[in-house]
XYZ file of C-alpha atoms in Angstrom:
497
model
C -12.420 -10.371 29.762
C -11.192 -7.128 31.601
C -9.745 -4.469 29.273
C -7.533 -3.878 32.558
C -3.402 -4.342 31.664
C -1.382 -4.517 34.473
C 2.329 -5.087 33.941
C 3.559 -8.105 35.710
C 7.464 -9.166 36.428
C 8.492 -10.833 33.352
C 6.975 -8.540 30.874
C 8.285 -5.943 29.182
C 6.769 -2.529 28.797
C 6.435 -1.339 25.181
C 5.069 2.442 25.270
C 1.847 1.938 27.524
C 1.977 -1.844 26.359
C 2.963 -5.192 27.314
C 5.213 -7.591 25.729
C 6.121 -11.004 27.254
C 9.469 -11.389 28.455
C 11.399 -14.587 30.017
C 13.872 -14.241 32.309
C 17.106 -12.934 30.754
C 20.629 -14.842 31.837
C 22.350 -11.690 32.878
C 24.832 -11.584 29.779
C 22.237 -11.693 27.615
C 21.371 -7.763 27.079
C 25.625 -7.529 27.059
C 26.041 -9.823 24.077
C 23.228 -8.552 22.429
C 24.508 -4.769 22.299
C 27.630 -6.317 21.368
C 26.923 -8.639 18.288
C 26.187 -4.805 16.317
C 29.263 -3.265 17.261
C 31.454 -6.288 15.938
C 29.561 -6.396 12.617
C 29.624 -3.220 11.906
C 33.605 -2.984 13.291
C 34.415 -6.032 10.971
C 32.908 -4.419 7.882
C 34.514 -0.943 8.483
C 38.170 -3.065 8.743
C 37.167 -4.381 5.247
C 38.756 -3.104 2.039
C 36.438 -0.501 0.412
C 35.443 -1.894 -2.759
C 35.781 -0.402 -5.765
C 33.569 2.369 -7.220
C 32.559 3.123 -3.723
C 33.670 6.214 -1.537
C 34.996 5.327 1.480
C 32.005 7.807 3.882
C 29.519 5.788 1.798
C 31.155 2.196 3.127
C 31.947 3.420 6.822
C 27.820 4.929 6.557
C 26.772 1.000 5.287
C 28.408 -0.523 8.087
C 27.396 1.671 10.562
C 23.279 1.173 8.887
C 23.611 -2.746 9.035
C 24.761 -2.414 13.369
C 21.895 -0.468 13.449
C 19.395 -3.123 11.440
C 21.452 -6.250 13.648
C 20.210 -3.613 16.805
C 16.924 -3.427 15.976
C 16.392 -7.065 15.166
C 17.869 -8.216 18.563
C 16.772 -4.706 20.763
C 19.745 -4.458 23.435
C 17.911 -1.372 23.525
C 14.828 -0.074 22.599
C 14.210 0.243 19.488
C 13.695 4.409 19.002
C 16.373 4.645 21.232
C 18.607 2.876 18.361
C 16.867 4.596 15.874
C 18.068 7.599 17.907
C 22.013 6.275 18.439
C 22.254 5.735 14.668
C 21.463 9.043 13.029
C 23.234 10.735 16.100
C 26.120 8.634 15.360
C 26.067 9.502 11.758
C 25.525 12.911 12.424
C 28.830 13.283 14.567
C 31.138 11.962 12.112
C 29.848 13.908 9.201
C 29.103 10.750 6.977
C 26.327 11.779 5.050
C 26.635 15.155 5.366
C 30.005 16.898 5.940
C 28.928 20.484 7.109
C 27.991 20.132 10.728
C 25.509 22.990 10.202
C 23.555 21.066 7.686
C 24.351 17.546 9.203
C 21.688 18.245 12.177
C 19.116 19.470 9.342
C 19.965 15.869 7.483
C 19.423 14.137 10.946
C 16.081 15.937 11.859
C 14.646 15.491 8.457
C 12.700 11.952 8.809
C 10.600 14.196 11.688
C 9.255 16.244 8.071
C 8.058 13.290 6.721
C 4.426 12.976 6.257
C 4.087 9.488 6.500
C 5.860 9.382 10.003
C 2.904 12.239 11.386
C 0.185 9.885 9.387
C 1.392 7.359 11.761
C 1.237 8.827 14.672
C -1.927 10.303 14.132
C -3.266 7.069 13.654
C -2.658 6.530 16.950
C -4.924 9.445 17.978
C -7.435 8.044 16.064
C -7.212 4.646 17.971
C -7.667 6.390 21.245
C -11.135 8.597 19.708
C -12.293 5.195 18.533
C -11.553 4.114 22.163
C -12.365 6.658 24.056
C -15.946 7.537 22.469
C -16.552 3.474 22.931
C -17.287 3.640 18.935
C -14.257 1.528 18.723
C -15.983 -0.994 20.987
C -19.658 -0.839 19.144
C -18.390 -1.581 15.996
C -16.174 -4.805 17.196
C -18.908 -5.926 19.420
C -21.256 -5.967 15.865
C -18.448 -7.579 14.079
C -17.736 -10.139 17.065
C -21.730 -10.748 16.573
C -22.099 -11.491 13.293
C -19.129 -13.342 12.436
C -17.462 -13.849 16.077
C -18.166 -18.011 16.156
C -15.077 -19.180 14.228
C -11.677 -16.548 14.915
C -10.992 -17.688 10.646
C -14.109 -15.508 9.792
C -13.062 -12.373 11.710
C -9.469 -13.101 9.871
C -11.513 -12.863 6.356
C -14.130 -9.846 8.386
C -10.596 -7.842 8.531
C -9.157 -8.604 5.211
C -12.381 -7.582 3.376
C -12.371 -4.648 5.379
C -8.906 -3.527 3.852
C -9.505 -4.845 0.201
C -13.162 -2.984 0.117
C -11.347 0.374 0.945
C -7.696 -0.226 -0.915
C -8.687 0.801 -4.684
C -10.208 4.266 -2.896
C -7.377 5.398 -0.640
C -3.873 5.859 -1.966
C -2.182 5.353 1.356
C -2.050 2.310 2.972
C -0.975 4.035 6.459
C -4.154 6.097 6.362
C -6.209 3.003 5.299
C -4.939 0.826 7.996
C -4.435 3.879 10.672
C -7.302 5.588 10.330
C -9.867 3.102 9.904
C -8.712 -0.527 9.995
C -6.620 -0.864 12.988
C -8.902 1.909 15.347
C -11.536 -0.809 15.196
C -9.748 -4.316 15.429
C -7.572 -3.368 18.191
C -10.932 -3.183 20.072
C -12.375 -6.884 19.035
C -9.196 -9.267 21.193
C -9.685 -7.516 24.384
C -13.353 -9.029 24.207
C -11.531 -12.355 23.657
C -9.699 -11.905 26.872
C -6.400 -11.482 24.495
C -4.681 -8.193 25.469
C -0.431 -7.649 24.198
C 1.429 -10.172 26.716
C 0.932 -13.375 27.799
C -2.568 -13.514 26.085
C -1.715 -12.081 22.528
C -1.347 -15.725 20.706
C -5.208 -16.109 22.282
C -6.486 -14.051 18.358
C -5.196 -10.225 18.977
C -1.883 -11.887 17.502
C -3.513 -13.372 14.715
C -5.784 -10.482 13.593
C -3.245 -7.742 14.125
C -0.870 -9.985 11.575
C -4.062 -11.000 9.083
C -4.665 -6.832 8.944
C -1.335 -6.358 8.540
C -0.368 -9.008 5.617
C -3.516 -7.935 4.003
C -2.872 -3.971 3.785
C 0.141 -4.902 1.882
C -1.442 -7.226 -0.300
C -4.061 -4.658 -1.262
C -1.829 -2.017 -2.213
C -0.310 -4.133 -4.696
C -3.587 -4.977 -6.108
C -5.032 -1.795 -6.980
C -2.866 0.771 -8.535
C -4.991 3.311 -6.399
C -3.968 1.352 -3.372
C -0.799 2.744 -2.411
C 0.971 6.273 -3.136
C 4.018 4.587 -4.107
C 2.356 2.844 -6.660
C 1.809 5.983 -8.915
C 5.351 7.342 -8.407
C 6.313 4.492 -9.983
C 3.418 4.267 -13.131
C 5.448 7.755 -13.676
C 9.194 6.703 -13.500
C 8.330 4.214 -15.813
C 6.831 6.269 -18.234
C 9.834 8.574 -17.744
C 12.557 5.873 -17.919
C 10.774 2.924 -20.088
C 8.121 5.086 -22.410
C 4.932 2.813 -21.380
C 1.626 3.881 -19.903
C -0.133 1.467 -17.455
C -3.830 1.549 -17.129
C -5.766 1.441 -14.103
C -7.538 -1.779 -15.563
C -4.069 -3.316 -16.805
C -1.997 -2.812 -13.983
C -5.291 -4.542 -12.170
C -5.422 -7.604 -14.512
C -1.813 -8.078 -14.867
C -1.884 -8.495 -10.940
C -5.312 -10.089 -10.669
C -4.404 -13.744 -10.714
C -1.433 -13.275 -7.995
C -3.625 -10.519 -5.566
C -6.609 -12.778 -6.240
C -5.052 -15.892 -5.229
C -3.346 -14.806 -2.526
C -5.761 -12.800 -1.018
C -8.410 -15.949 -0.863
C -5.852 -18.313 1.072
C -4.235 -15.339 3.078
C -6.364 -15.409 6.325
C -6.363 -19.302 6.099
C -2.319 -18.732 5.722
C -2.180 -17.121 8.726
C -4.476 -19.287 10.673
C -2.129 -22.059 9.594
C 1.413 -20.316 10.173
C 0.628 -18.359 13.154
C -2.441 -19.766 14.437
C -4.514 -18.437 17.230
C -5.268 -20.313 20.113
C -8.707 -19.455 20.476
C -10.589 -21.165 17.011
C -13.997 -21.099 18.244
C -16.229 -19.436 20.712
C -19.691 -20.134 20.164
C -20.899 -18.512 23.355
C -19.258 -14.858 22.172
C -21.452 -13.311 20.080
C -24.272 -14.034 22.063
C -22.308 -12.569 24.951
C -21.382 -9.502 22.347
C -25.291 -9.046 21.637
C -25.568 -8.572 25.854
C -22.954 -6.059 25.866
C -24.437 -3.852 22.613
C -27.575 -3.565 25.010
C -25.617 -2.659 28.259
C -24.013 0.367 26.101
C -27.795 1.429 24.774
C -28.054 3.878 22.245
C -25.103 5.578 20.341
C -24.025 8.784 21.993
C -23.440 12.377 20.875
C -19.899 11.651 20.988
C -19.292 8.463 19.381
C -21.569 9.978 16.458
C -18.907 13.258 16.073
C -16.413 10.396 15.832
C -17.950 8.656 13.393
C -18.552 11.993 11.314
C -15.216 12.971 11.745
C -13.782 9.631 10.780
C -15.767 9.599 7.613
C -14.655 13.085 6.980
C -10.880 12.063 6.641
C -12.056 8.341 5.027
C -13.800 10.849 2.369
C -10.934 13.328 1.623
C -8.359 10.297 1.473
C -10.530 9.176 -1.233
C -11.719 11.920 -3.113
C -9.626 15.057 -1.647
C -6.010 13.558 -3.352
C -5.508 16.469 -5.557
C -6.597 19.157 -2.863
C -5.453 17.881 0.192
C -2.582 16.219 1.356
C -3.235 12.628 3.252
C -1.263 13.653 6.569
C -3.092 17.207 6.037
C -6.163 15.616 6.367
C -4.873 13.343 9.790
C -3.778 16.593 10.925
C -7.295 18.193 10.103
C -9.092 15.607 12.029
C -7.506 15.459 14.960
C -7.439 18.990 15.797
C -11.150 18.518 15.682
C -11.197 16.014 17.817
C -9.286 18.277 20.359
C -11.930 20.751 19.500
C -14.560 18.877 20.505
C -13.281 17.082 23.279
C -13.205 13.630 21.911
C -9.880 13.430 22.741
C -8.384 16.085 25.420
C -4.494 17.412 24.732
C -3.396 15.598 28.089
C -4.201 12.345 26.176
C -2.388 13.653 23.136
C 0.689 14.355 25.709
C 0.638 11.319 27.615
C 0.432 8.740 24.904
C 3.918 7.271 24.885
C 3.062 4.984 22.589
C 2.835 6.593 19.136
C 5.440 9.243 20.418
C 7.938 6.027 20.734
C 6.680 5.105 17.447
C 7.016 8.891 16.243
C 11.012 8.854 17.256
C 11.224 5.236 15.615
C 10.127 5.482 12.604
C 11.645 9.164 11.792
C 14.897 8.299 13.006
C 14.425 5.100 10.293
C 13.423 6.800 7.599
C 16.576 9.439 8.112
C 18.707 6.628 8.042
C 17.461 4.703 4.873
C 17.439 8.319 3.204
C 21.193 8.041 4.283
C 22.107 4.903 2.118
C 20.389 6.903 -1.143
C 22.880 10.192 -0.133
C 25.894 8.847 0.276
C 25.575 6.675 -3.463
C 25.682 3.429 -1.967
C 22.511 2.252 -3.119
C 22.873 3.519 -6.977
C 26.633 1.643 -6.758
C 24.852 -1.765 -5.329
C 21.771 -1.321 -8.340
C 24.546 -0.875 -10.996
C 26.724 -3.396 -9.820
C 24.013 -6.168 -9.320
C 23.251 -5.616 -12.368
C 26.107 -5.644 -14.166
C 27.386 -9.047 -12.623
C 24.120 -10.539 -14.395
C 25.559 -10.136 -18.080
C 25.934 -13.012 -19.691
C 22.816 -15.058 -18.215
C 19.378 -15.592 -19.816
C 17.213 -12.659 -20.477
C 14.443 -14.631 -17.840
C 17.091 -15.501 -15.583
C 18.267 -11.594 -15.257
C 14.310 -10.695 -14.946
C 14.295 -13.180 -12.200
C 16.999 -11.866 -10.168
C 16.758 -7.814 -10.737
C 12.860 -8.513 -9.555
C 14.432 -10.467 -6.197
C 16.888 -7.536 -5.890
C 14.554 -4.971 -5.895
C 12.250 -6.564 -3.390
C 15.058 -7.988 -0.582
C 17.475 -4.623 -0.761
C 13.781 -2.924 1.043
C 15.599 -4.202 4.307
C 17.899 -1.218 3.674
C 14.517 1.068 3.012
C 12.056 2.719 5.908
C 9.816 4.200 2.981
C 8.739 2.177 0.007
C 8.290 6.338 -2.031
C 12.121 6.337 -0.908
C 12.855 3.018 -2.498
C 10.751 4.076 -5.896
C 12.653 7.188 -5.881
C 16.413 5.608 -5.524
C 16.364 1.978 -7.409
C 13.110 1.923 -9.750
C 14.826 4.229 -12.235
C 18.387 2.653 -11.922
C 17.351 -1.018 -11.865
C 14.867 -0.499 -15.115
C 17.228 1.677 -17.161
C 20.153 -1.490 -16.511
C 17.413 -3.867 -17.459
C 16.656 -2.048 -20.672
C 20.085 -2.306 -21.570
C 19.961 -5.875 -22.052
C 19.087 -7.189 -25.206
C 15.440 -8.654 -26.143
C 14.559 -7.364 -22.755
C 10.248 -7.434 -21.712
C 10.420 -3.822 -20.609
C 6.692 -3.811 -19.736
C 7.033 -7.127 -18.108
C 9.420 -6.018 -15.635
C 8.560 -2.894 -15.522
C 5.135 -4.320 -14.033
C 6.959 -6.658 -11.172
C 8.718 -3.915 -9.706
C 5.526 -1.980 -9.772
C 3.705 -5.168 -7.950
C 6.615 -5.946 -5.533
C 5.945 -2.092 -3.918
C 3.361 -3.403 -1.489
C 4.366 -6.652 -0.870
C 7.758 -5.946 0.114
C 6.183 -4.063 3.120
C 5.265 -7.259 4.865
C 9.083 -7.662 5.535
C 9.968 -5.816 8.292
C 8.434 -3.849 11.221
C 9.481 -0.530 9.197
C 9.333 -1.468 5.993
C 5.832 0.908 5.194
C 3.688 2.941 6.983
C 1.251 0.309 8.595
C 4.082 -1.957 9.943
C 5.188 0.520 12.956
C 1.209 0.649 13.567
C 0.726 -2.797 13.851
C 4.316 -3.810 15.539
C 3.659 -1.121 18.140
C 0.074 -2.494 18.832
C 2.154 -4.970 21.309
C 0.431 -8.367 19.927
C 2.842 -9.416 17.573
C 6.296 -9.821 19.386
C 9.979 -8.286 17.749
C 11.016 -12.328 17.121
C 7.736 -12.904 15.368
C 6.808 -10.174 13.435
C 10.556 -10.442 11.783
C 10.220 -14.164 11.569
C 6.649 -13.954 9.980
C 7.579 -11.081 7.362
C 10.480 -13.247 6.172
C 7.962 -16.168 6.117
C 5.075 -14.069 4.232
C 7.627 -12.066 2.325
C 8.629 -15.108 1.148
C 5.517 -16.277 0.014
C 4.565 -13.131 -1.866
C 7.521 -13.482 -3.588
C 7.043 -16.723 -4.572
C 3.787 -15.918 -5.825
C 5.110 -12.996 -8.355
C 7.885 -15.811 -9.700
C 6.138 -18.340 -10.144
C 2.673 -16.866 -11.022
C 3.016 -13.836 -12.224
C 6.008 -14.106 -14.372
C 4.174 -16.853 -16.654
C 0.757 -15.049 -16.751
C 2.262 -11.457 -17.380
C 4.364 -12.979 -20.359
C 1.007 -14.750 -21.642
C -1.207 -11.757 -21.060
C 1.268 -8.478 -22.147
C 1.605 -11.160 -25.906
């Protein structure tokens, strides 16, 4: 059960992590760098279609190489982040002034959410290096530490007591979810590598699926989620409640969030299910640490500080403000020195990632590609069943977040085009699907490793490897999908009659 990490041949180092690795054939990394470049050459030799400027089709075929090169990672995956916006940059695609091209291709570095994430990362280490991190998984790994199911449902309560009180999901699962779990699989013997599947895997993905179950569940839960209460009022002229955007999503969130650890357990099951001997063990090590010291109690002050102005500070203080706030207090106080700050590659590799991401997704919106894919899916649905089109523009909005590193980007670009098109159709239920895209905001973060704040988080924890976490977000994205369809849709039409 040593916290120890050594990196061993055939592993791969991710940041200051681990990742399992088999040997490659020696082709391997070649045809992997290459399958990119031919999909994005074969879609720049293809006829521009219609309505479409030809920048904006050369920009979409250079974003999908870049999505095919993160998926298989010739290369790491910053470092492709990186490639892309440079490459875009160059040839003046989004942007055709050079001058203000570079501004364009450094902007994702000015988005809050991207500094929220990596100061979660700071906050990981103060929970770590205080040994807070450690107290507070030891009591967990106590009380509920027999079965590895009731730490799944430990976590997920966790999340869903703090969702309807803090508006982003990166802080919630940054700042005080993830600090703490990442401390209970080491005690397991399960560090990232060949021991994740032990329950780090398991947990990190439970946390994970949860957060973005949560956010759909509370209208509070998620930033996004008021954007786009006020786009529809804009676009549609309805007001949601707090209570009716709760009820109209109760039966799905409810549901869902009852079977989701058991999900989990089932789909991506940890190989450690029991270990009656822990907790006792656990109980042992709270007395070998004794009594809380001076330091882990300025952590927990501090980290109550930023849980409280996430909550009630909204309309004073911005949420990456108040990460910001907090840790340079913990430099202050030496909870965390600026060498550690420096020489954590980890959420700086997640830093570059994630910005470069978000630059390119902002791409798609600039060049009119995305408003020219709304309209036209749209429009090709004339002529089907009122149902049928609700269906389809609710599937649309959720899969085209693939092409999205920011779920306020997506609001911003496809809520208003998407709704306005549906209201166009005849005997439409405006408030009906005006409340499924609202609901699909969170969920659609489950799909990909950058498809909302907490997904870089988690992903870069180490635990959940590239083939997985893609495979399980299609898998869970899936599911929640499934669950607005074929819940949802019948319940909203019964309840909104």
């Amino acid at each position: 059960m040593s916290k120890t990490m050594t990196t061993n041949p055939g592993q791969v180092a991710v940041g200051n992590l681990t990742r399992p690795e088999k040997e490659a054939h020696p082709l391997s990394k070649y045809w992997k760098a290459l399958v990119p470049v031919v999909v994005g050459a074969i879609l720049l030799l293809l006829p521009i279609p219609e309505g479409l400027k030809p920048n904006a089709w050369y920009y979409f075929a250079l974003f999908v190489a870049v999505i095919i090169a993160l998926i298989l990672e010739p290369i790491p995956a910053a470092a492709v982040g990186l490639i892309g916006v440079t490459a875009a940059t160059v040839s003046l695609l989004v942007v055709p002034k050079p001058a203000d091209a570079i501004k364009w291709a450094l902007s994702g570095f000015q988005d809050g959410t991207v500094w929220l994430i990596f100061v979660a990362f700071m906050f990981a280490l103060g929970y770590e290096k205080t040994g807070l991190g450690r107290r507070v998984a030891l009591n967990l790994v106590r009380w509920l530490g027999k079965k590895t199911l009731g730490l799944g449902y430990a976590v997920a309560l966790a999340d869903l007591v703090l969702a309807p009180f803090t508006p982003s999901n990166t802080a919630r699962s940054g700042g005080t979810i993830f600090p703490v779990i990442k401390n209970i699989p080491p005690i397991y013997g399960s560090e990232p590598g060949p021991t994740a599947r032990k329950i780090g895997a398991y947990l990190m993905w439970t946390a994970f699926a949860t957060t973005c179950l949560t956010s759909s569940m509370f209208l509070t839960g998620l930033a996004p989620n008021l954007l786009a209460l006020s786009l529809v009022k804009t676009t549609a002229k309805i007001d949601i409640s707090w209570t009716e955007w709760f009820m109209g999503m109760a039966p799905v969130g409810v549901l869902l969030f009852i079977f989701l650890p058991w999900l989990v357990y089932k789909i991506y099951p940890p190989e450690l299910k029991s270990s009656p001997d822990v907790p006792v063990w656990a109980g042992e090590e709270l007395k070998k640490m004794g009594r809380v010291s001076f330091k882990e109690i300025s952590m927990a002050l501090l980290a109550l500080l930023a849980l409280g102005l996430w909550i009630f500070g909204g309309d004073l203080i911005n949420a990456t403000t108040v990460a910001l706030l907090v840790l340079s207090l913990m430099v202050m106080t030496r909870i965390v020195e600026w060498d550690d700050v420096l020489a954590h590659k980890q959420a700086w590799n997640v830093l570059v990632w994630f910005a470069t991401l978000v630059t390119m997704a902002d791409g798609l919106n600039k060049v009119g590609f995305l408003k020219w894919f709304a309209v036209g899916s749209a429009g090709a649905l004339s002529g089907y069943s009122v149902m049928t089109i609700v269906i389809a523009l609710t599937v649309i909005y959720f899969v085209v977040h693939y092409m999205f590193a920011s779920l306020t980007a997506h609001t911003t670009a496809l809520l208003p085009v998407l709704l306005t098109a549906a209201i166009a159709v005849p005997d439409m239920p405006v408030k009906l699907i005006s409340l499924l895209f609202c609901y699909t905001l969170g969920l659609m973060g489950i799909i990909s490793p950058y498809a909302t704040g907490p997904g870089p988080i988690y992903y870069g924890s180490g635990y959940v490897s590239r083939k997985d976490f893609w495979r399980l977000g299609l898998i869970f994205g899936a599911i929640y999908l499934a669950a607005i369809l074929l819940i949802g849709i019948p319940y909203l039409r019964y309840y909104l009659s």
